[in-house]
Each structure stands twice: as C-alpha cells, then as structure tokens.
Tab-separated table of C-alpha atoms and ligand atoms in Angstrom:
chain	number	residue	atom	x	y	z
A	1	UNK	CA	2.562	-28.803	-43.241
A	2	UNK	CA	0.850	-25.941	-41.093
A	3	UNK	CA	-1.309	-23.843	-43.111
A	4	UNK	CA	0.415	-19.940	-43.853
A	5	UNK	CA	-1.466	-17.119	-43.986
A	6	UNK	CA	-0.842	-13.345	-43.269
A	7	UNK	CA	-3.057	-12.807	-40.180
A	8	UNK	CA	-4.881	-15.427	-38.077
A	9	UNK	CA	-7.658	-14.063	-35.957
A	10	UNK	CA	-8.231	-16.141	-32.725
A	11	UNK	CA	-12.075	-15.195	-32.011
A	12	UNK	CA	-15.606	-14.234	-34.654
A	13	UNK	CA	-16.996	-12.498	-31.671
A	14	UNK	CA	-17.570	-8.358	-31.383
A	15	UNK	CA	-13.281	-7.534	-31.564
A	16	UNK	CA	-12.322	-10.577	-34.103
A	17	UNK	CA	-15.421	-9.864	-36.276
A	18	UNK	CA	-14.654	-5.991	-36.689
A	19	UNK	CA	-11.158	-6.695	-37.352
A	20	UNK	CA	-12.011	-9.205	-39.799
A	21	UNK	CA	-14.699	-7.175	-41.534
A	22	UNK	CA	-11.689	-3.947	-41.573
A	23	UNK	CA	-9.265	-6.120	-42.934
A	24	UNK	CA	-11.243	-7.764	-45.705
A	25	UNK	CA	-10.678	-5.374	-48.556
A	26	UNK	CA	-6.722	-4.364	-47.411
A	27	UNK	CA	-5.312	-8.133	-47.126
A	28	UNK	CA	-6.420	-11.313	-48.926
A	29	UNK	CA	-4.366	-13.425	-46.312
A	30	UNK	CA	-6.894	-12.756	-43.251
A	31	UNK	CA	-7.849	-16.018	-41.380
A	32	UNK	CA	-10.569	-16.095	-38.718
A	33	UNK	CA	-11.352	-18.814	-36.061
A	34	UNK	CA	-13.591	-19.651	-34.012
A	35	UNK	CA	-14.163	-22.980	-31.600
A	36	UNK	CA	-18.114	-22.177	-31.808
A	37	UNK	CA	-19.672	-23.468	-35.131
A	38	UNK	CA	-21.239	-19.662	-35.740
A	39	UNK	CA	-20.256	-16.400	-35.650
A	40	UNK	CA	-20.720	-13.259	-32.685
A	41	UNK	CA	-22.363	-16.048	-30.520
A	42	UNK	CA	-22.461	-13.454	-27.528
A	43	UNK	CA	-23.834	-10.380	-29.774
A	44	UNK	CA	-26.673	-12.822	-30.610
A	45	UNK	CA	-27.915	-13.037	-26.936
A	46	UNK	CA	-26.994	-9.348	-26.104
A	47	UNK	CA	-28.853	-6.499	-24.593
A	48	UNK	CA	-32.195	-9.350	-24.068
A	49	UNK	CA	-31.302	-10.295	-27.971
A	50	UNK	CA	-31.469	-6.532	-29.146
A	51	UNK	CA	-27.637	-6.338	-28.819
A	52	UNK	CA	-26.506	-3.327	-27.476
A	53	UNK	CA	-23.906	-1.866	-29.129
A	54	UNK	CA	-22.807	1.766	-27.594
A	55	UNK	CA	-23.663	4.796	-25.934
A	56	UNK	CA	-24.339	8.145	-26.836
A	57	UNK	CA	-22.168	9.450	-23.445
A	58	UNK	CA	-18.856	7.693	-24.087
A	59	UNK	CA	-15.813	8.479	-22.421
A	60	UNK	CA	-13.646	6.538	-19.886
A	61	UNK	CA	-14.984	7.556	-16.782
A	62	UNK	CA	-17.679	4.302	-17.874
A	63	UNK	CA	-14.853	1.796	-17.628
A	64	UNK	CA	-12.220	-0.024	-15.176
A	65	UNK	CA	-8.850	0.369	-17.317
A	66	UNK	CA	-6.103	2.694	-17.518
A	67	UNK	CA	-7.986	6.104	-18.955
A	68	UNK	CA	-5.287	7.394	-20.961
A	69	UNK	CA	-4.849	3.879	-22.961
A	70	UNK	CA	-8.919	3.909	-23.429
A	71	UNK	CA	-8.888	7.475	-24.645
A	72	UNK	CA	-6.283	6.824	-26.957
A	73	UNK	CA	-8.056	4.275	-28.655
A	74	UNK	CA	-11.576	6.415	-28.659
A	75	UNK	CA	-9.963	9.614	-30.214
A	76	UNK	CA	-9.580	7.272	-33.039
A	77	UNK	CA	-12.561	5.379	-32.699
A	78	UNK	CA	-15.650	6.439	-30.734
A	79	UNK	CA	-19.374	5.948	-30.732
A	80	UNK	CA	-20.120	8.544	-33.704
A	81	UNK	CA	-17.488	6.440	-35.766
A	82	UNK	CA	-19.136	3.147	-34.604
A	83	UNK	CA	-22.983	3.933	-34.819
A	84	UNK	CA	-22.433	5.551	-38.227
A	85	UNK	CA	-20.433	2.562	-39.200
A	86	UNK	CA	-23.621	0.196	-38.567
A	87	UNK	CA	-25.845	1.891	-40.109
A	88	UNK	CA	-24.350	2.853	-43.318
A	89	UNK	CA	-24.443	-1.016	-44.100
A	90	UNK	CA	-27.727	-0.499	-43.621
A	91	UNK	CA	-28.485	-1.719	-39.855
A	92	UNK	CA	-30.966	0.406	-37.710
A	93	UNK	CA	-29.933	1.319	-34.484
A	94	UNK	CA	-32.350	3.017	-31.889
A	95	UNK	CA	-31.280	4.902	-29.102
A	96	UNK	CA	-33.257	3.700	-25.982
A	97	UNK	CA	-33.140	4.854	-22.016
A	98	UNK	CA	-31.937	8.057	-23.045
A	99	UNK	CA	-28.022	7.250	-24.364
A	100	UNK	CA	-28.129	3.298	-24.940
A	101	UNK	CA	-27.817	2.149	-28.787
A	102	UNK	CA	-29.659	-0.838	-29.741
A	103	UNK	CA	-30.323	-2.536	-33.380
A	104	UNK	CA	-33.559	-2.159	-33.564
A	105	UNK	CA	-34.150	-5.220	-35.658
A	106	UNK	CA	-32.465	-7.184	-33.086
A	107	UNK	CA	-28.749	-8.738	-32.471
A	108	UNK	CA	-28.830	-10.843	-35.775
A	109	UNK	CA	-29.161	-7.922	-38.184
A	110	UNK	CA	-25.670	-6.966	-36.545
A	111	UNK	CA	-24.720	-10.665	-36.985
A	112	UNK	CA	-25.715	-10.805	-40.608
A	113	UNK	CA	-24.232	-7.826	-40.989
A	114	UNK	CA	-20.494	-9.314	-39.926
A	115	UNK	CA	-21.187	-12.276	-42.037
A	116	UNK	CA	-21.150	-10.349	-44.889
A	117	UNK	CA	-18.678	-7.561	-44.623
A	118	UNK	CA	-16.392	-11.608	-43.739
A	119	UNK	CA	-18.027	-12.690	-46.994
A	120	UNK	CA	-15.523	-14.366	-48.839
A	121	UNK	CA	-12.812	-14.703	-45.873
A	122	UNK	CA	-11.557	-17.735	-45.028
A	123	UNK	CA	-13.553	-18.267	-41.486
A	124	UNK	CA	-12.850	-21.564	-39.921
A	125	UNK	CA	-15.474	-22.464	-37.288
A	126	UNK	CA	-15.707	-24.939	-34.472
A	127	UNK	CA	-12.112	-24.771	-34.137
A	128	UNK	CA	-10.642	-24.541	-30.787
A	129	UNK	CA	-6.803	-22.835	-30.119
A	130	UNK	CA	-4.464	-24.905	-28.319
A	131	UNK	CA	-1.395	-23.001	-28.159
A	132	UNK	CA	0.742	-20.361	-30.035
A	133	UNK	CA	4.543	-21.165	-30.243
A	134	UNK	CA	7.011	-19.042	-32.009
A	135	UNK	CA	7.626	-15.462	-32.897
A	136	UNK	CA	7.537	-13.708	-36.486
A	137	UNK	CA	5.860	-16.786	-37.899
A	138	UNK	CA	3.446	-18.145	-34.773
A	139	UNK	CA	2.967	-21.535	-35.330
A	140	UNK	CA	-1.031	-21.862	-33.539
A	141	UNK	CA	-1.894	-25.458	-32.922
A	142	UNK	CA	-5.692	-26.216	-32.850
A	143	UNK	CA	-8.025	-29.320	-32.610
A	144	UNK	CA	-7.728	-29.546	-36.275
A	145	UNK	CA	-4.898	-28.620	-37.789
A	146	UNK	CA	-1.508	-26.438	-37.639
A	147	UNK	CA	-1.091	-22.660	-38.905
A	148	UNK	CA	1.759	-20.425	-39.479
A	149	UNK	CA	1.276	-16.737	-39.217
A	150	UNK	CA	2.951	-13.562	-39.476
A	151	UNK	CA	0.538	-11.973	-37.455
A	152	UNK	CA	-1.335	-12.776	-34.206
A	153	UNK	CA	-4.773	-10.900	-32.980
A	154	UNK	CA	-5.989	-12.227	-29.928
A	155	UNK	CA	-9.463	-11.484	-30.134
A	156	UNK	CA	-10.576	-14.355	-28.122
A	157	UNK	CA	-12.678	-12.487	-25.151
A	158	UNK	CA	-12.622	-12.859	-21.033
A	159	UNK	CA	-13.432	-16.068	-19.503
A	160	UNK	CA	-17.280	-15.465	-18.250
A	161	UNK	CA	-20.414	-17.294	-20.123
A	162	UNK	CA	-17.893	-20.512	-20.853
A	163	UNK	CA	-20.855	-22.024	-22.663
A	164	UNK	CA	-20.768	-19.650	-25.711
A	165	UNK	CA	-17.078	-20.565	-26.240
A	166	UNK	CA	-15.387	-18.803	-23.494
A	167	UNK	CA	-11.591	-20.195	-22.515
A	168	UNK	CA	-8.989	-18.763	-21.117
A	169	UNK	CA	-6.606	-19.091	-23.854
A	170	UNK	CA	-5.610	-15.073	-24.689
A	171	UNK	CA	-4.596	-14.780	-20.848
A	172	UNK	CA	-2.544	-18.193	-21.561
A	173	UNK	CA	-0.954	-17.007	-24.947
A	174	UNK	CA	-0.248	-13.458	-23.228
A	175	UNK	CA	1.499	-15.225	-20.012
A	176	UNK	CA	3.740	-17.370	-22.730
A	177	UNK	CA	5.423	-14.057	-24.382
A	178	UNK	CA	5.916	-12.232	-20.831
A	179	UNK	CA	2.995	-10.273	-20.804
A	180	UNK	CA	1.320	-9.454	-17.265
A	181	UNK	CA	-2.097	-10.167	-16.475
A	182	UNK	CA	-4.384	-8.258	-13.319
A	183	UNK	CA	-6.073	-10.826	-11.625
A	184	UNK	CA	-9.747	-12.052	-13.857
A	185	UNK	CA	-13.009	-11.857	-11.802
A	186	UNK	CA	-16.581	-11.984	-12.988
A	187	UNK	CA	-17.734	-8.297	-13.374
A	188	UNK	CA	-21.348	-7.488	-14.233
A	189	UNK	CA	-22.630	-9.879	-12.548
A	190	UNK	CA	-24.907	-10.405	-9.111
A	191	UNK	CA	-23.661	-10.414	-5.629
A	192	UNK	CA	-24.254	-13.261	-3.203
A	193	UNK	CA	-25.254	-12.736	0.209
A	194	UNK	CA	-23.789	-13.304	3.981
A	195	UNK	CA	-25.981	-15.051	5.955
A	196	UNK	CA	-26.858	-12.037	7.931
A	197	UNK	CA	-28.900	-10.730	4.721
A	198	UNK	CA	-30.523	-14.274	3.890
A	199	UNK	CA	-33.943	-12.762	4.269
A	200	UNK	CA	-33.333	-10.966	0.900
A	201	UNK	CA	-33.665	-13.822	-1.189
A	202	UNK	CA	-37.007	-14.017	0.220
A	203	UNK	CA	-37.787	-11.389	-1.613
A	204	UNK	CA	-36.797	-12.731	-4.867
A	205	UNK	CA	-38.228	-11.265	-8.115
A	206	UNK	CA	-39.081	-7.969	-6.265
A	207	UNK	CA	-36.697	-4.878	-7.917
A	208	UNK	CA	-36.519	-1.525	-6.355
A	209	UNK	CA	-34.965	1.972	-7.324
A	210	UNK	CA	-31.484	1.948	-5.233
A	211	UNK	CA	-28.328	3.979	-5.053
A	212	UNK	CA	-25.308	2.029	-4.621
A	213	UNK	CA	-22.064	3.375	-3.707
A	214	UNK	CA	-18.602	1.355	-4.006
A	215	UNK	CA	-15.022	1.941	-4.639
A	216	UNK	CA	-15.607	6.025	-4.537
A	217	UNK	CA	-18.559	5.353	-7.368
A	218	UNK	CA	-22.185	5.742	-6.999
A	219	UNK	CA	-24.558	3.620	-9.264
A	220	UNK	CA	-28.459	5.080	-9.469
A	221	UNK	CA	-30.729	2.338	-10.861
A	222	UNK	CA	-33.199	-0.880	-9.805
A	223	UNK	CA	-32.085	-3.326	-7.370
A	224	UNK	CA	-33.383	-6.967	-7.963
A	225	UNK	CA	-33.981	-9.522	-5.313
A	226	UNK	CA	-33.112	-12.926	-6.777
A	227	UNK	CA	-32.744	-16.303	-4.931
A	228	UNK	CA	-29.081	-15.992	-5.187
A	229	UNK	CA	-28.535	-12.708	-3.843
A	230	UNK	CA	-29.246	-9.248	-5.208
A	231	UNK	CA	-28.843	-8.614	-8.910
A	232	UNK	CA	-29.829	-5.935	-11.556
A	233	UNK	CA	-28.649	-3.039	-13.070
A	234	UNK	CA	-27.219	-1.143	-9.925
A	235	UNK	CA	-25.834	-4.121	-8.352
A	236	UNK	CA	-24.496	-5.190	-11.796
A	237	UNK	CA	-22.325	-2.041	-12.573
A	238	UNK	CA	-21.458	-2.491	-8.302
A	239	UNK	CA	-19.858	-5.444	-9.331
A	240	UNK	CA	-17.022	-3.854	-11.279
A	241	UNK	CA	-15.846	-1.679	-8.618
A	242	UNK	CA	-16.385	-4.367	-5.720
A	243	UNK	CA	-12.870	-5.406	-4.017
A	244	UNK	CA	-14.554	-7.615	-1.490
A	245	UNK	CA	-15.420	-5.719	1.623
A	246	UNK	CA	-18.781	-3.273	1.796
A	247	UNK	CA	-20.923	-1.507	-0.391
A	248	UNK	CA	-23.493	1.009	0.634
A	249	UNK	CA	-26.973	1.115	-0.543
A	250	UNK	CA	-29.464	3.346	-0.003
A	251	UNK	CA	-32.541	1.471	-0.180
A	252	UNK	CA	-35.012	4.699	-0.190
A	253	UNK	CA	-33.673	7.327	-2.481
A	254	UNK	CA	-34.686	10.845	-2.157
A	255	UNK	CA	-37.562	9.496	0.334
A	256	UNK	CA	-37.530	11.745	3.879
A	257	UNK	CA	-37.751	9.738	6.962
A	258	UNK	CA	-39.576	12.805	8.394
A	259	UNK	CA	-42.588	11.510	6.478
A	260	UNK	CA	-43.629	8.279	8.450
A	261	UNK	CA	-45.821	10.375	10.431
A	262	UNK	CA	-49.464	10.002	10.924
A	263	UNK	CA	-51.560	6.984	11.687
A	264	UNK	CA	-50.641	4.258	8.898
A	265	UNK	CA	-48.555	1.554	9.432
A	266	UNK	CA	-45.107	1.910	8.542
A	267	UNK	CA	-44.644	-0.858	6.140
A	268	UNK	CA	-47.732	1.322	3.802
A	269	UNK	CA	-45.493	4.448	4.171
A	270	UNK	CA	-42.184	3.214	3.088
A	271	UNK	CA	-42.062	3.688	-0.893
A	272	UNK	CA	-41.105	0.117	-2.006
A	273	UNK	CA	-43.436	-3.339	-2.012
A	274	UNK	CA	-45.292	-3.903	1.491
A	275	UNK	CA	-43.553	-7.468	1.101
A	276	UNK	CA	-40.286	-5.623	0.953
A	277	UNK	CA	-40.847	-3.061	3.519
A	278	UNK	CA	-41.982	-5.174	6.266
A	279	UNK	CA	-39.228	-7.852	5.638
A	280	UNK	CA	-36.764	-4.631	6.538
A	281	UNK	CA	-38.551	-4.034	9.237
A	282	UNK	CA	-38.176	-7.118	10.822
A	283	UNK	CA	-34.605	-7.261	10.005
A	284	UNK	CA	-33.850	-3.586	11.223
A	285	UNK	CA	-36.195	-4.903	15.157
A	286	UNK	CA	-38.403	-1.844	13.988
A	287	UNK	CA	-42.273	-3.518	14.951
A	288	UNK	CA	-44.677	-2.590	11.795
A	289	UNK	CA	-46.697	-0.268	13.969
A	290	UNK	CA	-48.710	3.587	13.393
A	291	UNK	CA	-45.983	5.385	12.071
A	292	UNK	CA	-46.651	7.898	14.781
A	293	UNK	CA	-45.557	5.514	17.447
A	294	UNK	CA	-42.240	5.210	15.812
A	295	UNK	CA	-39.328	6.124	18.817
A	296	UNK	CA	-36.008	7.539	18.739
A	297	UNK	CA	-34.502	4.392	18.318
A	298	UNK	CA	-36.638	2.872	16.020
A	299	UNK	CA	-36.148	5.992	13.804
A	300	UNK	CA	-32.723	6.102	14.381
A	301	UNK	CA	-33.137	2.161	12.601
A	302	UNK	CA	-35.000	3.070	10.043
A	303	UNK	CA	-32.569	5.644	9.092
A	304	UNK	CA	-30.143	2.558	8.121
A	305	UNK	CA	-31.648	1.963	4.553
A	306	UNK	CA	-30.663	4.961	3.791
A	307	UNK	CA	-26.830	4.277	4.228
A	308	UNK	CA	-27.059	0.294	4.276
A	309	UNK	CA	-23.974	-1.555	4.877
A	310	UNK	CA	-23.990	-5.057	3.163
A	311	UNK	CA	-20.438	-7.184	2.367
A	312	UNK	CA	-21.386	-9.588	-0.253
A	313	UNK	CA	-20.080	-13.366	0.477
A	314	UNK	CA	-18.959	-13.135	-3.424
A	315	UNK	CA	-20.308	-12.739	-6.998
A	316	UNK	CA	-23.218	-15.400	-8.880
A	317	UNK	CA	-19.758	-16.545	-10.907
A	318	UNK	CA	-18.688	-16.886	-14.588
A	319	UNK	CA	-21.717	-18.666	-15.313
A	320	UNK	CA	-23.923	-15.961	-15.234
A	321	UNK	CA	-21.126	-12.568	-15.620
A	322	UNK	CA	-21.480	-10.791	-18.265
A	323	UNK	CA	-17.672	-9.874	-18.860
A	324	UNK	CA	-14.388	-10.253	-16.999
A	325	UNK	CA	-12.400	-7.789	-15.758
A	326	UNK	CA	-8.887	-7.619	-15.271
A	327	UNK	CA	-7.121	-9.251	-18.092
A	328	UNK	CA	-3.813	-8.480	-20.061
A	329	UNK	CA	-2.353	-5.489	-18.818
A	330	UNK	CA	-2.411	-2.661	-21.023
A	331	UNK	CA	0.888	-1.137	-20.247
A	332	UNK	CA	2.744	-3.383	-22.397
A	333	UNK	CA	0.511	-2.744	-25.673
A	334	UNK	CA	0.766	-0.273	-27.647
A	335	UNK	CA	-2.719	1.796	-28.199
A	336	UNK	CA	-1.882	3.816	-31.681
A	337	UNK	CA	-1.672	-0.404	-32.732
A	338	UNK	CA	-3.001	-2.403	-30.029
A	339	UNK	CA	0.340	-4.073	-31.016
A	340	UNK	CA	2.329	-6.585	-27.856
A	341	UNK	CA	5.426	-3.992	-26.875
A	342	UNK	CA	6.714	-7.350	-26.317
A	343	UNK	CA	6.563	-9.375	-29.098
A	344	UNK	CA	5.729	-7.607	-33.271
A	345	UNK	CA	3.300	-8.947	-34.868
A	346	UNK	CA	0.938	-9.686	-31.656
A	347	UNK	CA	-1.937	-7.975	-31.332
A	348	UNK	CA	-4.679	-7.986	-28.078
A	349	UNK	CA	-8.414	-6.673	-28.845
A	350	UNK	CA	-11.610	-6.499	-26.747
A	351	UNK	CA	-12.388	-7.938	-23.484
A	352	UNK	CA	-9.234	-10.073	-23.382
A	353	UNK	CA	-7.459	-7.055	-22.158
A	354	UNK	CA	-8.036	-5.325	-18.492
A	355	UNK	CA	-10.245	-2.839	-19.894
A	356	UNK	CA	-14.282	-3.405	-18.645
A	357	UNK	CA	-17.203	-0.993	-19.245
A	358	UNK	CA	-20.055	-0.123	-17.448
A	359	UNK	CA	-23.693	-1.575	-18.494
A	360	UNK	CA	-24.851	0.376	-21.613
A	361	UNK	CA	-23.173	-0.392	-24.539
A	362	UNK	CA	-19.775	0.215	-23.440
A	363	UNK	CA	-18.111	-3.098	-24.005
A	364	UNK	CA	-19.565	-3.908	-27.912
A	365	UNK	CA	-17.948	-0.304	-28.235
A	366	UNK	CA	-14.617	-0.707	-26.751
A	367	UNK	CA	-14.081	-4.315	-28.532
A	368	UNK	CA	-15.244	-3.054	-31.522
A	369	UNK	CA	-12.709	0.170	-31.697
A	370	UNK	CA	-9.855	-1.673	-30.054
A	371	UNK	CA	-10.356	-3.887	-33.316
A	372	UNK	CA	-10.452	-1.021	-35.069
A	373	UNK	CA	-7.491	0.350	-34.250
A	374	UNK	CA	-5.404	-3.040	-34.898
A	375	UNK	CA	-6.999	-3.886	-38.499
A	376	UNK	CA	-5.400	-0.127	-39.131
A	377	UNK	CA	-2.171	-1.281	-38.107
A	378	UNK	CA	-2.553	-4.302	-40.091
A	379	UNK	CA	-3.701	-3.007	-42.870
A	380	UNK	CA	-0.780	-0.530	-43.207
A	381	UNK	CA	1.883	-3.408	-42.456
A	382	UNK	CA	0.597	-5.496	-45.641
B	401	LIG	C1	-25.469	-12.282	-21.585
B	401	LIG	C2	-24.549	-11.166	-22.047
B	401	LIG	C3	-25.104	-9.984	-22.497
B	401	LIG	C4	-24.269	-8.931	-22.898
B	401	LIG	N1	-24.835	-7.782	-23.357
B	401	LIG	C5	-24.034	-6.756	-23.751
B	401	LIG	C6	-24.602	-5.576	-24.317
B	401	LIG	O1	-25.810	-5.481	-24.577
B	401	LIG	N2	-23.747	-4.554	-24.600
B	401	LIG	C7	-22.383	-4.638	-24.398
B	401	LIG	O2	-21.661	-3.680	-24.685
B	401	LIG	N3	-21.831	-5.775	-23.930
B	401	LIG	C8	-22.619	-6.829	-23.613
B	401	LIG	N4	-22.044	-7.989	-23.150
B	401	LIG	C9	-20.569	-8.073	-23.100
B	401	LIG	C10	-20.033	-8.345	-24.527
B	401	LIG	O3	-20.721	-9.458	-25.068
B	401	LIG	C11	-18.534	-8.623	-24.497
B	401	LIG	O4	-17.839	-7.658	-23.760
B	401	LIG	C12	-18.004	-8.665	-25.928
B	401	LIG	O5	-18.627	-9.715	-26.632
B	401	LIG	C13	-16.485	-8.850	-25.941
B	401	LIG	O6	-16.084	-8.995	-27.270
B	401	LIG	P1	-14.783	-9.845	-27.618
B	401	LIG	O7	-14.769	-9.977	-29.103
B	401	LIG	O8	-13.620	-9.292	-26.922
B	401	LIG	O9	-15.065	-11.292	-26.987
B	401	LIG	P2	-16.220	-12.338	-27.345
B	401	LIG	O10	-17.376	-11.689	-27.963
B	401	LIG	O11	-16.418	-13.131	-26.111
B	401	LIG	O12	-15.557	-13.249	-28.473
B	401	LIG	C14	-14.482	-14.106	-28.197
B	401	LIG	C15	-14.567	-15.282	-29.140
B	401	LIG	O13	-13.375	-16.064	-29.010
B	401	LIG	C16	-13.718	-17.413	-29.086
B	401	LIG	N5	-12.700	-18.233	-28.401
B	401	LIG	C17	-12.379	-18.214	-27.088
B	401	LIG	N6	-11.428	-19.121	-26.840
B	401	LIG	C18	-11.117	-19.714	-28.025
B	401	LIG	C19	-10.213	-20.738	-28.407
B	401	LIG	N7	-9.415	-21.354	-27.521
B	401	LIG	N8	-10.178	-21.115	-29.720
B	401	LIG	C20	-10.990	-20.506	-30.632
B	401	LIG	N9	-11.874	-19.548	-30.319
B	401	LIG	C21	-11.939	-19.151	-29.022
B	401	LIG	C22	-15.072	-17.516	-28.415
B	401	LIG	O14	-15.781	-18.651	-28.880
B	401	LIG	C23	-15.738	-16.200	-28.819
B	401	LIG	O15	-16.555	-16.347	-29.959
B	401	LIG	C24	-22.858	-9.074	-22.791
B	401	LIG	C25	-22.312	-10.282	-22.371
B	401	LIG	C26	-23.138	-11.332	-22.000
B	401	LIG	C27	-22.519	-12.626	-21.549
C-alpha cells in the first residue's frame, strides 16, 4: 500500500527546504525527500562554506529567464522579505563586497536553521525518486517504498555537482506531463580553451582584473588562469550568456596603451604579473623590448588585449558548475502559484526551472522565493 500524504516534496535543498519550513504550521500532511542522507547538502558548501544567500541589488536583469515570470515571483518575494526572514530566526547575515549577503556564522547556521523550522515533519532521507505516475493522486515510486499524493513540488534542483545528489529527475517528471524543457548546460562554471590559447594554462593560479563581454553583457571582475582553462568570477558569470562562439575580454582595463613609453621593458609596464605579461607577449609576436622601441605594428598588437577575441572549446562540465541553466520552461507554470498550467496539483521550484542567476546570491534567492510562492498556494488549497 503506497504511503498518502497531502504534499510530497521531491528535494531538502534551498527550494524544498523553504517550502517545507512555509508549509509546516498550515498542513500536517507535508512529506519531504531527499536521496542524500542530510539536509541543504549544497547550502552547506556554498559561497566557500559561508553560504550566500542574496543580494542587496535584486532584480532580473541578474538572471537568464523570462523577466516578467521572475518579477512576478519577486514582487511577492524579494531580498528584504528573504534576509529579514533569516534573521528573525535568529541567523546573522553580513553583507560583504558591497551587495552580497552571507551568514556570517557560516552555511550550517542556515542549515540548522531549516532543520528546525522542518522540526517535526516527516523528512525521509537517502531516498532516491524513481518516477511519478498519475494525476490528482501521483503515485511517486522511490528506492524504498511507494507514495500517493495530492500534491507534487518538484524541488529537486539542475543537474550540475551530481555528487551532492544531483539527477535529472524534475526535467524527467516535467517531460512525462508535456511540459517543455530549454536545452540544460553547465552555467557558472569555467571555460576550456582552443588550442590556440594553450599557453594560458601556463599561467595557472595567476587571476587578473578583466572585463568580459558576451551575449550583449559585460562582466567586470578577476580572471583566473587554471590548468583547465580560464575560470573565476568574470569568466563564471560569462558562462551563462556563452552560446558557443566568442567572447571578448579586455585583458587591461582602463590601462592606456599610450603609456608603454620610456625605457623599461614592456612586460614591467603592462599592469598584470611579469609571468603573465610576457607570456602575451609572446603570443601577440610583440619581442619584450624598451617600451620605446615598440613599432606601429607591434602597438597595433598590443592593442589586442584590450578587445581579445577567444572561442572557448567548451565549459569545465557538471562536475565543477555551479548551477544549470535552461530547465523547465516557465511559460507553462503559473508564477502567482508556481503551479504546472498543465497538470493541478504540480508544482516546479528553484533551479529545476530555466531561470539562472548571476554570481552573488541570486540563485539561494530565487529558489528560496519560488518556494515561497508555492507553499502560499499550498497552504491556501489545504
Ligand atoms: C559549489 C557551489 C556553490 C554555490 N554557491 C552559491 C552561493 O553562494 N549563492 C547562491 O545563490 N547559489 C550558490 N550555488 C547555487 C545553489 O546552490 C543552487 O542554485 C541552489 O541550491 C538551488 O536550489 P534547489 O533547491 O533548486 O536545488 P538543490 O539545492 O540542488 O536541491 C535539490 C535537491 O534535490 C535532491 N534530489 C535530486 N534528485 C533527486 C531524486 N531523484 N530523488 C530524491 N532527491 C533528489 C538533491 O539531492 C538535492 O538535495 C552554488 C552551487 C554550488 C554547486
């Protein structure tokens, strides 16, 4: 006999958590599951373990998703809501890099924070989804045992970092009942290189201060050589925006080529690590020579780190991506519920769907007010 309850959460990470904590005192038939044995396994290795969980400049111009569905969902929900939420229950947040939210006692206060505001639940852990059948009851079929559910939140994330539970099972589920997906890719995540820019990996563990543009955006922030490719924040949020083909980076922002003048060599003049600047140099043909000797051409060379062209061979993968973008389409839900149009009683939260934010905070806040949203709509169905 499949187990019946009211509401089965598939996911205890940032969207199934909120829900679950929203839900707690407005329905006593609230399941949560989880195939990891704990709780918010990716909130616990967030932000370097500080977890961070919003940003003071939130609107959604900072993500990849359709802007009136995200707005929708922030009128209702937004970082005021969600940083005052925290901290009433008593964790600390600290705002850090000028707009970034972090708990200052690190990502388990937020954890423990979850585990109680769930106290009490019934939270079933290292319990894996199989499939969903049905309609108005689901039947869900896991490793362990059957359910039977009125309702259905698929709060089970995007398919990067498989080895903190990651699976592609919301896509699957959303594919079963019609929905349509936009293709998955790892997004905040490192860029490999062609073979033509090989001589950057030399450079590994050197960052610099970049611009990036891609896809009509411009990132401003450190470059990191790694022996992969190029990584960091810049090339990170690049990732998002990059549809194969070229991005541009300016490898000496705000630096005037007018100013290699003089006797020194150019590789001293050049405002990044000499290791750095003379590795350019040989890839640009410019010789490392009195920067007073520098030619027409050889200026003319230099002048490509400004506006450097650079097609990535692809991304580092899933393995090392912080989310995934694309996901279930957001056309067919419903953001005053985060509700299936398709199907009643089906609900999609947090990174499953094709909503991705920038670096900063901005995916902890969209899960967490997309889950908002849905315990609402829950809550007033009971
Ligand atoms: C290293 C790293 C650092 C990050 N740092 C930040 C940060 O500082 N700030 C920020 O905003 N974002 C950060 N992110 C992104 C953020 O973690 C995610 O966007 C966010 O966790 C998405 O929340 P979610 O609830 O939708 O999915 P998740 O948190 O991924 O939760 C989904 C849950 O569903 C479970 N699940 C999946 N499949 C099944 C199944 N078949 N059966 C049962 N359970 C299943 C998983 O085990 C998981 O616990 C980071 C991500 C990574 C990988």
């Amino acid at each position: 006999m499949p187990l019946s309850v009211d509401t089965l959460i598939i996911g205890a990470g940032a969207a199934g958590l909120m829900c679950a904590a929203r839900l707690r005192t407005r329905s006593d038939s609230t399941l949560l599951l989880d195939a990891n044995d704990r709780i918010g396994a990716k909130i616990s290795i967030s932000g370097g373990g500080r977890c961070n969980v919003s940003n003071r400049v939130l609107d959604p111009s900072h993500y990849r998703g359709d802007p009136d569905f995200i707005d929708l969902v922030f009128r209702r929900y937004d970082n005021r809501w969600l940083t005052q939420w925290i901290e009433s229950r008593g964790v600390a947040l600290q705002c850090e890099k000028r707009h970034q939210y972090f708990c200052a006692r690190g990502a388990s206060s937020l954890i423990d924070l979850f585990a109680r505001e769930t106290g009490g639940m019934r939270v079933h852990l290292g319990e894996t989804v199989q499939s969903v059948e049905g309609e108005g009851p689901f039947i869900v079929r896991t490793s362990k045992r059957n359910y039977r559910t009125k309702n259905l939140v698929v709060a089970s994330g995007g398919l990067s970092f498989p080895r903190l539970g990651a699976s592609d099972i919301g896509l699957r589920i959303a594919e079963s009942y019609g929905h349509s997906i936009v293709l998955p890719l790892p997004a905040l995540v490192g860029l490999t290189l062609q073979k033509e820019q090989f001589f950057m990996k030399e450079l590994s563990g050197i960052s610099l201060p970049v611009v990036i543009a891609v896809g009509g955006r411009r990132y401003e922030d450190q470059l990191l050589f790694a022996h992969k490719g190029i990584s960091g924040p810049t090339v990170l949020n690049a990732s998002l925006w990059w549809d194969r083909g070229e991005v541009t980076i300016d490898f000496l922002p705000d630096f005037d080529l007018s100013r290699l003048k003089g006797p020194k060599k150019v590789s001293t003049l050049l405002p990044m690590p000499r290791r750095a600047s003379r590795a350019f140099l040989e890839h640009l043909g410019v010789e490392d020579k009195a920067a007073q000797r520098l030619n027409a051409r050889d200026r003319q060379r230099l002048a490509l780190l400004r506006s450097y062209r650079l097609a990535p061979a692809g991304t580092f993968g899933y393995s090392k991506a912080e989310v995934t973008r694309g996901g279930i389409a957001t056309g067919e839900i419903d953001p005053e519920t985060m509700m299936s149009r398709r199907v009643r009683g089906l609900y999609f939260l947090g990174e499953a769907l094709d909503v991705t934010g920038e670096l900063g905070g901005y995916n902890f806040q969209w899960a967490f007010s997309s889950a908002a949203v849905c315990a609402d709509s829950l809550a007033s169905d009971q």
